[in-house]
Short mmCIF file of C-alpha atoms in Angstrom, two decimals:
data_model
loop_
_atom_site.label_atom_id
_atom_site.label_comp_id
_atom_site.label_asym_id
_atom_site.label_seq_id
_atom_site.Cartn_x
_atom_site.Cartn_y
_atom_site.Cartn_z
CA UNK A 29 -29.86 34.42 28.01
CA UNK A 30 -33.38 35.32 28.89
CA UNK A 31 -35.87 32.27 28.49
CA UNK A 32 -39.57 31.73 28.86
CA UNK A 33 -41.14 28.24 29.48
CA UNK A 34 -45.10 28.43 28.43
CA UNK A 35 -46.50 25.38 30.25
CA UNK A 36 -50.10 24.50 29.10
CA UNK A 37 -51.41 21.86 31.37
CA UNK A 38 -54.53 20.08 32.65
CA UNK A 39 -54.39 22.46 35.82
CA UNK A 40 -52.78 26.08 35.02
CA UNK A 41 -50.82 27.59 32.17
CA UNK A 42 -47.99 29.06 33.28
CA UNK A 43 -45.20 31.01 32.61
CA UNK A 44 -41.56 30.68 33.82
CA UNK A 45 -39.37 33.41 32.72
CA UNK A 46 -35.80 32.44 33.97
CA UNK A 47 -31.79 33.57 33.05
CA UNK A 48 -29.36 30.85 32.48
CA UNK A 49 -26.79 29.60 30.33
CA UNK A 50 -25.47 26.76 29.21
CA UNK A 51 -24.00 25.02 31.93
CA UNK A 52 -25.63 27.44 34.75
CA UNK A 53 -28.22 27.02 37.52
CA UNK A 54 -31.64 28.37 35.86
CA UNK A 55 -32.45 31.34 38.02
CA UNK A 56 -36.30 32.09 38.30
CA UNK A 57 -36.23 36.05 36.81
CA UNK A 58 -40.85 35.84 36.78
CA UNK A 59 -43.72 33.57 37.41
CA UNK A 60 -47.38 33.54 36.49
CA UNK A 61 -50.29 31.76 36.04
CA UNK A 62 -53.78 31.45 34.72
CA UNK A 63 -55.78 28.03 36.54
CA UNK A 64 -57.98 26.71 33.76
CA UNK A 65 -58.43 23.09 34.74
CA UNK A 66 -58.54 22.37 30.87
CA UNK A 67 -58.65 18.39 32.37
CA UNK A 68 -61.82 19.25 33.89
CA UNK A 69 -63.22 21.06 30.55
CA UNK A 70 -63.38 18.20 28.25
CA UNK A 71 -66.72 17.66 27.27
CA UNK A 72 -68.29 14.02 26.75
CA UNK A 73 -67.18 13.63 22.87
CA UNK A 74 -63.71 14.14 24.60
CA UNK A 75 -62.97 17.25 22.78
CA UNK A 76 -62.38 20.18 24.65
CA UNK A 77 -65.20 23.10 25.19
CA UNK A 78 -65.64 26.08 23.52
CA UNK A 79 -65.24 28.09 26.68
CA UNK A 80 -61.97 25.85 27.56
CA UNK A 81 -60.59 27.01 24.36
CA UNK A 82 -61.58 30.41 24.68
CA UNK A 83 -60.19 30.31 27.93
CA UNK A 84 -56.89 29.20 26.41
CA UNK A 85 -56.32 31.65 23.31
CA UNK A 86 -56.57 34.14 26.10
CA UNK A 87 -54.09 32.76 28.31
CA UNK A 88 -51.36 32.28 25.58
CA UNK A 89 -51.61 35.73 24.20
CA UNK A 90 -51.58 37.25 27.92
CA UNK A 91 -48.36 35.08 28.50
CA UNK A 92 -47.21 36.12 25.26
CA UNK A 93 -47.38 39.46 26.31
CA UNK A 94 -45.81 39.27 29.34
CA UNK A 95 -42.46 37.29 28.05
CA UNK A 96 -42.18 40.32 25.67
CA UNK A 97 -42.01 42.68 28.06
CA UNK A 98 -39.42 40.64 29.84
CA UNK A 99 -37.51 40.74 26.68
CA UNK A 100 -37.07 36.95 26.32
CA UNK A 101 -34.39 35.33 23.86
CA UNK A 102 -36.71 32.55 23.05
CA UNK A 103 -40.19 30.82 24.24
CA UNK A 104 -40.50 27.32 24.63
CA UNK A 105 -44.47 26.98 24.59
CA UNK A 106 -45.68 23.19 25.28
CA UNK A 107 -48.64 21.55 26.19
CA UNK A 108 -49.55 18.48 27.97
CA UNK A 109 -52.15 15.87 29.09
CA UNK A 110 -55.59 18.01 28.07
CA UNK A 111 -54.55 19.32 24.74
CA UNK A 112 -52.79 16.18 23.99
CA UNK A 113 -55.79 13.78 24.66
CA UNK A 114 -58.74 16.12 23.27
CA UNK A 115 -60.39 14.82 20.50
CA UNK A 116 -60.31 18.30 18.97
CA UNK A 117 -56.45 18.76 19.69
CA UNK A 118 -55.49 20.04 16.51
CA UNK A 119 -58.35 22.67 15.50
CA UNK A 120 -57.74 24.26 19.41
CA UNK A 121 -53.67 24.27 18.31
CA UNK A 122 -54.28 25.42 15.05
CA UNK A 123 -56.54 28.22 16.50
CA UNK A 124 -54.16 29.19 18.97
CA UNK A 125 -51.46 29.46 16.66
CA UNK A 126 -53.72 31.54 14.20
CA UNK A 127 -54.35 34.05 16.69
CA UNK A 128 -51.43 34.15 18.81
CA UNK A 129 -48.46 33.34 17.02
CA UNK A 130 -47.33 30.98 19.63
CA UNK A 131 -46.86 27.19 18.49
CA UNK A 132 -47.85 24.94 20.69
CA UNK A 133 -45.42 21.33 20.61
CA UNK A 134 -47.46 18.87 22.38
CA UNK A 135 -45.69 16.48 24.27
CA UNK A 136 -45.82 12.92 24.47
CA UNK A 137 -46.89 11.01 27.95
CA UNK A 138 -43.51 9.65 27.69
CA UNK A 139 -41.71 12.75 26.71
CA UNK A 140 -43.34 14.47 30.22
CA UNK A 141 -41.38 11.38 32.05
CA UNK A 142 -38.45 11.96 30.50
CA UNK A 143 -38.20 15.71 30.86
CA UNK A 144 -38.98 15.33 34.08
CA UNK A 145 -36.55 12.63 35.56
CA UNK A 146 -33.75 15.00 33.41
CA UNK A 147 -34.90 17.99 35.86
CA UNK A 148 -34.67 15.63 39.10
CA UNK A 149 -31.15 13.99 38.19
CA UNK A 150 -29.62 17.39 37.82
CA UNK A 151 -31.04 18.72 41.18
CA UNK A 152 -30.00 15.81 42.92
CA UNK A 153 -27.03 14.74 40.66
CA UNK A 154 -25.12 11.78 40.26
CA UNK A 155 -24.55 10.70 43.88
CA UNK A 156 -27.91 9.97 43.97
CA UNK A 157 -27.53 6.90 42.24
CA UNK A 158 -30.65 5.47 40.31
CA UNK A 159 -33.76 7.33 40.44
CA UNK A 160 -37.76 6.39 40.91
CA UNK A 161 -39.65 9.73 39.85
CA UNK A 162 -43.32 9.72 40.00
CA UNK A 163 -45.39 12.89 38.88
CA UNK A 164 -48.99 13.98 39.38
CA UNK A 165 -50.58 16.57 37.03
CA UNK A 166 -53.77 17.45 36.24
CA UNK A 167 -54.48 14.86 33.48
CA UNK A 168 -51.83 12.32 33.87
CA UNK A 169 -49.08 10.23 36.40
CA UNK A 170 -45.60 10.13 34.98
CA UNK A 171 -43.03 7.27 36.29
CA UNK A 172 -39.47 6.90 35.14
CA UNK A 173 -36.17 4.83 36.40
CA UNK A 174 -33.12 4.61 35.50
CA UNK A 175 -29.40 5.46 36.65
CA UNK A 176 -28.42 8.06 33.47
CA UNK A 177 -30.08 11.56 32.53
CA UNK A 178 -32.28 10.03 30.42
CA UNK A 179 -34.24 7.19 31.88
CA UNK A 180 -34.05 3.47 31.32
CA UNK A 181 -37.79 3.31 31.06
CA UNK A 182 -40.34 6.90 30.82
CA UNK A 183 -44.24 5.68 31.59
CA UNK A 184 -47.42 7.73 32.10
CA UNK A 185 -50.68 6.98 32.73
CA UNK A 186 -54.75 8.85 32.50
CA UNK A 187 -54.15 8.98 36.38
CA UNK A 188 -54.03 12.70 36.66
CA UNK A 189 -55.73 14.13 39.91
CA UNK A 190 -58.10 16.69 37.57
CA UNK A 191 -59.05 13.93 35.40
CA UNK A 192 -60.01 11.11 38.08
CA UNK A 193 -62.04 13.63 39.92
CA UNK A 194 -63.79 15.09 36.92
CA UNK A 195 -64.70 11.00 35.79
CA UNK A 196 -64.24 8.68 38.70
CA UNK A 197 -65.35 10.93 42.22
CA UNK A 198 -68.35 12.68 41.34
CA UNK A 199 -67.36 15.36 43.75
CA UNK A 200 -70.27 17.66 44.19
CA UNK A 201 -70.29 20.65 41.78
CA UNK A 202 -70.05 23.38 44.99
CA UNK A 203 -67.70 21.15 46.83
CA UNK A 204 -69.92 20.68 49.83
CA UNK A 205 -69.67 17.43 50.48
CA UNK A 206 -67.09 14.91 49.53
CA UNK A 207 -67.34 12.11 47.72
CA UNK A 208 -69.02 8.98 48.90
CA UNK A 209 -66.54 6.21 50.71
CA UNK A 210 -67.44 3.28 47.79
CA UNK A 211 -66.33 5.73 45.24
CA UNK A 212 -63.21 6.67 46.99
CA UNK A 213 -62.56 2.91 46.90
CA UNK A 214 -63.45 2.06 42.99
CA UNK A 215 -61.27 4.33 42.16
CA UNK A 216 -58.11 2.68 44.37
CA UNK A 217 -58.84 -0.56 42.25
CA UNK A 218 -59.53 1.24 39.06
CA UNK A 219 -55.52 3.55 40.16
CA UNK A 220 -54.49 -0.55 40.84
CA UNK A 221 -55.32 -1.48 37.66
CA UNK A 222 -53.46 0.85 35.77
CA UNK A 223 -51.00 0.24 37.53
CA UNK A 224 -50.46 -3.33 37.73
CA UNK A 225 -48.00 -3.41 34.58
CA UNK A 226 -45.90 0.04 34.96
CA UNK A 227 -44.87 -1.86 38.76
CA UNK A 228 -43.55 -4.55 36.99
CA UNK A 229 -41.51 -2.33 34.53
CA UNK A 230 -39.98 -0.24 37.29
CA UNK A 231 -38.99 -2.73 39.98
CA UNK A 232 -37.19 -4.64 37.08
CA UNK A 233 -35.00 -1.35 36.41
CA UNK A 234 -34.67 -0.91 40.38
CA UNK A 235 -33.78 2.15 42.26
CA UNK A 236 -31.95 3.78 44.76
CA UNK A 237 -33.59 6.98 45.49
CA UNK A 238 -37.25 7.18 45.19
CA UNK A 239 -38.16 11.08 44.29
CA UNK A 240 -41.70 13.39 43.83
CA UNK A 241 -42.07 15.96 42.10
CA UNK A 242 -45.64 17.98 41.18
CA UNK A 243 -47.76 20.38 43.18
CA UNK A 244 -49.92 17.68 44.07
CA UNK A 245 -46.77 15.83 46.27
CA UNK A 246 -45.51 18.95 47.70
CA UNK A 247 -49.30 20.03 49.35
CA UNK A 248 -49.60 16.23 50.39
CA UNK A 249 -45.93 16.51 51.76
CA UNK A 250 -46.68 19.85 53.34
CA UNK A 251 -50.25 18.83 55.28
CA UNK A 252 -47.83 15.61 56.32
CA UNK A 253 -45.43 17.62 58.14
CA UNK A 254 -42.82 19.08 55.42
CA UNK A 255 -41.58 22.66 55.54
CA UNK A 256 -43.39 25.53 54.61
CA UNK A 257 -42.48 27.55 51.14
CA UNK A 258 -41.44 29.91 53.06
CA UNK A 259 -38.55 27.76 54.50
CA UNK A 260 -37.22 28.21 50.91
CA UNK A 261 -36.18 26.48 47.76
CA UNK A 262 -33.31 24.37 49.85
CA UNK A 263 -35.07 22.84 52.36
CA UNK A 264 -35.72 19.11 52.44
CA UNK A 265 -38.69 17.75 52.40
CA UNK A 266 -40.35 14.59 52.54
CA UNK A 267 -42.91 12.43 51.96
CA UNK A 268 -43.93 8.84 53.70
CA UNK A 269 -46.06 6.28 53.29
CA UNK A 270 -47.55 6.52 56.72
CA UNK A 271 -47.73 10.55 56.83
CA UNK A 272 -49.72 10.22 53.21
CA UNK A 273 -52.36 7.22 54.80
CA UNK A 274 -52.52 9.39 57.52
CA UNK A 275 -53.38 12.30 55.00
CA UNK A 276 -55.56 10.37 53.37
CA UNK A 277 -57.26 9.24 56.44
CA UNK A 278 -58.80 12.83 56.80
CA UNK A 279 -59.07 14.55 53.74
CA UNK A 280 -61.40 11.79 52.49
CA UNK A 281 -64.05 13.00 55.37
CA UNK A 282 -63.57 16.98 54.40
CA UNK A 283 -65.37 18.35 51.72
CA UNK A 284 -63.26 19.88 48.96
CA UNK A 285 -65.13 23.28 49.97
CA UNK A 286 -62.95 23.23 53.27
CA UNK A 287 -60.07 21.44 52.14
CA UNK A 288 -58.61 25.17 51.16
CA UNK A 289 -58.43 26.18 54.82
CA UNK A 290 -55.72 23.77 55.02
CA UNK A 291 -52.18 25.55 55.31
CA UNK A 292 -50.70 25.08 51.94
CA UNK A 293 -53.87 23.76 49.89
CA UNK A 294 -54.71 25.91 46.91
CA UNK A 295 -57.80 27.08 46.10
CA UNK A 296 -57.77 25.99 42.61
CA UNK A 297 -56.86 22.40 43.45
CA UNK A 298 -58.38 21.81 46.75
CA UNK A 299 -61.09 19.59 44.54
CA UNK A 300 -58.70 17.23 42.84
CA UNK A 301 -56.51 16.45 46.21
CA UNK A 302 -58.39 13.60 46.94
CA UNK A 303 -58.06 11.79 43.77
CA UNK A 304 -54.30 13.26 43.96
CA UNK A 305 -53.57 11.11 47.49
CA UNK A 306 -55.61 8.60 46.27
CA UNK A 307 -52.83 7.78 43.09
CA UNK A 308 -49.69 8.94 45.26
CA UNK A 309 -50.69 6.67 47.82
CA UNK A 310 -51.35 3.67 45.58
CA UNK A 311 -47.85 4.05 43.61
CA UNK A 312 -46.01 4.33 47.17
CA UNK A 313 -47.74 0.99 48.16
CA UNK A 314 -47.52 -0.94 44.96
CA UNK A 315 -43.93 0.04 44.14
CA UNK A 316 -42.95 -0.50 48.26
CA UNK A 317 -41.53 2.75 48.89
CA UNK A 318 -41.65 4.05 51.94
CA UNK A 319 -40.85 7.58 51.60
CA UNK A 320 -40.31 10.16 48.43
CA UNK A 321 -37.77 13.06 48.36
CA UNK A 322 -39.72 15.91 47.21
CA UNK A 323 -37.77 17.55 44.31
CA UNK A 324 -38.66 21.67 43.44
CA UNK A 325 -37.90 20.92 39.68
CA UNK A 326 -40.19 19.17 37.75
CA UNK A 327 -41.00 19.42 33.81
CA UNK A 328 -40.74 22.93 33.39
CA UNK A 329 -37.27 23.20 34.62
CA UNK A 330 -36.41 19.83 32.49
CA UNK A 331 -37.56 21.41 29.18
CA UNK A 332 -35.12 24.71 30.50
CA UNK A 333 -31.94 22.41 30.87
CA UNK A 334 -32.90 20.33 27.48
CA UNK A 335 -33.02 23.85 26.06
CA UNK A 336 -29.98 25.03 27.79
CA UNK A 337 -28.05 21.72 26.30
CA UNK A 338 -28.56 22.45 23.18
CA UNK A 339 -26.76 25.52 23.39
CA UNK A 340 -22.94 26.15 21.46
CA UNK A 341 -20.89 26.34 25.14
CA UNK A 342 -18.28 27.69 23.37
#
């Protein structure tokens, strides 16, 4: 079968258009997206804008659109961290159901870790043995552990790289200067904080294989030395402590403005790396891992296989 995976996040919406069946490797069949930065569009009463939901009804019904004309068995439409946590969450659904058609299910914090860690186990499988998976988005950091394909414990915390720069950074609005050295460092403790209790949850489940997943960890694994995208799907990549401080190091001198010159730093997140190293280096630290496998399926590809399960195999 045909199936399209609508992912509304803090960042991008995108669509994933891919062939499978039960059983089968998903096989990428189209892939687009719209950057919105909805995490960056929530205004002080913590709803979202206007213009952010604007932004969004068009979005939906262009990926609508396009998964018709891909004739599509079925679209899974979800949405994440910014819809879930806007005070105004279920007049923007409502409105995009209204004049879309598409329903939106809004997942849970918990239900993104979950998802997620299903998508790394089956990449990795079984001889993997118990998994650490930590995820970046836009609006919020997903953990989970455990040795099964669902994990022994799912966390998630408001320590998205969109959201910490929009409240905690201050970056300058045209990016030309980054952000000053004592905020960089309030926001460690403030990423320490949070932290503090998911550490203790996680190291009591233990772990064999620490894993990342999230565009954030592949550009911080790619300006630390990993391969290319162009090296393809299959290639291993890595990510360690010291390459990330190293990372760190010098992206906290550049201003966001520049940071896109950097081979394999998007444009559209160049401003929220920062804050993105700044969290991915904290977890490594607190949690003692040294280095993170860098997994190409993440929550997208997790809601596919749930999908896919659910199928009759006969």
């Amino acid at each position: 079968m045909r199936l399209g995976v609508l992912d509304v996040g803090s960042n991008t919406v995108h669509l994933l258009v891919v062939d499978a069946h039960h059983g089968a490797h998903p096989w990428p069949a189209h892939s687009e997206k719209v950057v919105l930065r909805l995490a960056e569009q929530i205004g002080p009463d913590g709803a979202l804008t206007e213009a952010g939901a604007d932004g969004l009804v068009k979005a939906v019904s262009m990926a609508k659109a396009a998964a018709a004309g891909l004739a599509t068995d079925d679209l899974l439409a979800f949405a994440t961290s910014a819809v879930r946590d806007a005070t105004n969450a279920p007049e923007v659904l409502a409105r995009v159901h209204d004049e879309t058609g598409v329903r939106l299910a809004v997942l849970s914090g918990a239900d993104e870790a979950r998802l997620t860690f299903l998508a790394v186990r089956r990449w990795f499988g079984w001889s993997a043995g118990r998994l650490l998976v930590l995820d970046i988005g836009g609006g919020s950091l997903e953990l989970a552990a455990g040795i099964d394909e669902e994990p022994d414990v799912a966390e998630s915390l408001p320590l998205g790289a969109g959201r910490l720069t929009r409240d905690r950074l201050g970056t300058s609005p045209d990016g030309a200067a980054p952000p000053p050295a004592e905020r960089v460092d309030e926001l460690r403790a403030y990423v320490d904080g949070l932290l503090d209790p998911v550490v203790k949850r996680m190291t009591e489940v233990g772990w064999e294989r620490p894993v990342a997943t999230s565009k954030t960890f592949r550009t911080l694994a790619r300006l630390a030395g990993a391969a290319p995208s162009g090296a393809g799907l299959w290639a291993r990549r890595r990510l360690t402590r010291a390459g990330l401080r190293q990372v760190l190091g010098f992206i906290r001198h550049i201003p966001p403005a520049q940071l896109v010159e950097l081979d394999g730093v998007s444009a559209g997140r160049a401003h929220q790396l920062l804050a993105g190293a700044v969290v991915a280096e904290a977890a490594m630290h607190r949690l003692d891992v040294d280095a993170l496998d860098i997994c190409p399926w993440a929550l997208r590809e997790g809601v596919i296989l749930r999908r896919l399960d659910q199928l009759d195999p006969v």
